[in-house]
PDB file of C-alpha atoms in Angstrom:
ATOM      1  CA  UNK A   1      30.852   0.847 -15.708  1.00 83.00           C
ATOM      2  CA  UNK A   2      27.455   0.250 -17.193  1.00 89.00           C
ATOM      3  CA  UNK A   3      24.118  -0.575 -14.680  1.00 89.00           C
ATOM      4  CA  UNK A   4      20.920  -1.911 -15.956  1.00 92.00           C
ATOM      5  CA  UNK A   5      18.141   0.053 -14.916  1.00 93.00           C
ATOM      6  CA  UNK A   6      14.700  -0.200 -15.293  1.00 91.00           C
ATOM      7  CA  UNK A   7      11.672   2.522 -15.092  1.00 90.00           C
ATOM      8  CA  UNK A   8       8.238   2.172 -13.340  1.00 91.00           C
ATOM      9  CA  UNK A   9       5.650   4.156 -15.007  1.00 91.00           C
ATOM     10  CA  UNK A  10       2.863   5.404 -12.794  1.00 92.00           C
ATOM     11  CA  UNK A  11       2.711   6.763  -9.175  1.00 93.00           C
ATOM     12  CA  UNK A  12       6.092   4.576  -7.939  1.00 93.00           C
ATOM     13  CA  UNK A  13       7.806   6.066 -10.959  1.00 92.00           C
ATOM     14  CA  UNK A  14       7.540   9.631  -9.930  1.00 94.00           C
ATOM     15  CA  UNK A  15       8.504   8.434  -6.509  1.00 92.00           C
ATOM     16  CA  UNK A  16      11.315   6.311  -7.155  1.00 92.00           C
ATOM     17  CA  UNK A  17      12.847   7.222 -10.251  1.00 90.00           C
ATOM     18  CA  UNK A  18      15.207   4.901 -12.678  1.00 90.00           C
ATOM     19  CA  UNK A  19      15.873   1.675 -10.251  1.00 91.00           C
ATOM     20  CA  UNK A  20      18.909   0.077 -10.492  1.00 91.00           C
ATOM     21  CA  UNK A  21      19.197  -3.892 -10.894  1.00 87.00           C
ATOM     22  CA  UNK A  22      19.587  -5.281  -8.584  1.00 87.00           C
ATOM     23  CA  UNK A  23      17.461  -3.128  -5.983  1.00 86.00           C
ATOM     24  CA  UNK A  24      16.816  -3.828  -2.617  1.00 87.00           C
ATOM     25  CA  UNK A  25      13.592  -1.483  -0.475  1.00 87.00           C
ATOM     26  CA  UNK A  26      13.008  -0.869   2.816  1.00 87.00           C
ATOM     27  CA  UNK A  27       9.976   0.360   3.863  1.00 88.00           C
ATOM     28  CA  UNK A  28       9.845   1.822   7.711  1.00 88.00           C
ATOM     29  CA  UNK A  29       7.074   3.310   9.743  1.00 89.00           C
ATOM     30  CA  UNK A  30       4.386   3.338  12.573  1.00 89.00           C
ATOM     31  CA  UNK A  31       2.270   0.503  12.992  1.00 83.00           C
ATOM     32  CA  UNK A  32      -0.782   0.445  11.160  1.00 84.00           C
ATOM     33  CA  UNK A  33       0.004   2.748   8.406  1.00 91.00           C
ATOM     34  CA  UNK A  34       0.128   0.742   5.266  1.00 89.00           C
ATOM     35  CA  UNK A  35       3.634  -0.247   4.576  1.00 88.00           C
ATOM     36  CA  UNK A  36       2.331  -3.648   3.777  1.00 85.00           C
ATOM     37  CA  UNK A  37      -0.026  -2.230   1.421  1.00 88.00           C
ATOM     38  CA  UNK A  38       2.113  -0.248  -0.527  1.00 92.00           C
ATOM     39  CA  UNK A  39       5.071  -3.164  -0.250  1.00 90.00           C
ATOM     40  CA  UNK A  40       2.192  -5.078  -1.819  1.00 91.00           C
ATOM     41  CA  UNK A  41       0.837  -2.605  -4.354  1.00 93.00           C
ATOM     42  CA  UNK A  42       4.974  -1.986  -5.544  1.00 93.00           C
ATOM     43  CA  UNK A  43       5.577  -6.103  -6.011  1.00 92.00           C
ATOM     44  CA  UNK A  44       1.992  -5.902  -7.875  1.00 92.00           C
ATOM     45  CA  UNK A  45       3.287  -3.166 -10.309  1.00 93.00           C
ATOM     46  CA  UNK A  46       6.816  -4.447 -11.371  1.00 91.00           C
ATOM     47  CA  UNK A  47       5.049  -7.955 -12.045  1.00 93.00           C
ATOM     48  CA  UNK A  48       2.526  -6.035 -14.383  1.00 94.00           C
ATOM     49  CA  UNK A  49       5.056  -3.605 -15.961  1.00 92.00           C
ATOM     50  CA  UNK A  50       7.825  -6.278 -16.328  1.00 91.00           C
ATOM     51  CA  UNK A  51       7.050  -9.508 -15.412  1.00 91.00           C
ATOM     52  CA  UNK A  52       9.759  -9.565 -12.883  1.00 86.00           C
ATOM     53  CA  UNK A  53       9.003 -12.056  -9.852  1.00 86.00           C
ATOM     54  CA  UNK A  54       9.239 -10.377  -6.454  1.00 85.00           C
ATOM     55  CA  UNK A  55      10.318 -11.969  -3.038  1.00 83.00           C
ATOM     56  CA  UNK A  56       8.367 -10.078   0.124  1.00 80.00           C
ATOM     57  CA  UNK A  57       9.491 -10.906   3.187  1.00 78.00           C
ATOM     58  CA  UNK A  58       7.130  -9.814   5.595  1.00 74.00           C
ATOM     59  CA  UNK A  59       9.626  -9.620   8.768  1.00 69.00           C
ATOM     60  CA  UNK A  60       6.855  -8.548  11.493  1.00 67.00           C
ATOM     61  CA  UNK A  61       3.820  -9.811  10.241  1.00 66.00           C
ATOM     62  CA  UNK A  62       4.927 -13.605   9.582  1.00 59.00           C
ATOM     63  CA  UNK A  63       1.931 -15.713   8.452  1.00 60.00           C
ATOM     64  CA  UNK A  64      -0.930 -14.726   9.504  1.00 62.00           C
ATOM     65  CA  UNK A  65      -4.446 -13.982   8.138  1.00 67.00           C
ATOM     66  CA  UNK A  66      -4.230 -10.351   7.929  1.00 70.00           C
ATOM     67  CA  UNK A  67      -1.357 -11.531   5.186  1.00 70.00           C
ATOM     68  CA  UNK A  68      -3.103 -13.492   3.352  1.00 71.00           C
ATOM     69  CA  UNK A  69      -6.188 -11.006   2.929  1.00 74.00           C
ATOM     70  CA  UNK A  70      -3.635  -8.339   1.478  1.00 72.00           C
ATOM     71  CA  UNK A  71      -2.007 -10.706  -0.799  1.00 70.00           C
TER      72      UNK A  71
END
């Protein structure tokens, strides 16, 4: 079987490797410690790099203002 993959150059590159289409990421931790950030900052990088659009679901957070000052 052949997979597309694609590569992220930069700081999620050495993190994540070679990504596999599709790809699906979870991000889990404390409260307060950035995962919406770095969700954000990840989206932000694969529409630069590729031009690929991105769906975040923000699952705790819903739609509030401190959304819409990180976006």
């Amino acid at each position: 079987m052949n997979f597309k993959t694609i590569s992220i150059r930069g700081k999620f590159g050495k993190l994540l490797g070679k990504l596999y289409i599709p790809f699906y990421i979870m991000i889990y931790g404390s409260r307060f410690h950035g995962k919406s950030t770095v969700a954000l900052m990840f989206a932000d990088e694969l529409v630069k790099q590729h031009g690929y659009k991105v769906l975040y679901v923000a699952n705790e957070e819903g739609a509030k203002g401190t959304m819409q000052e990180k976006v």
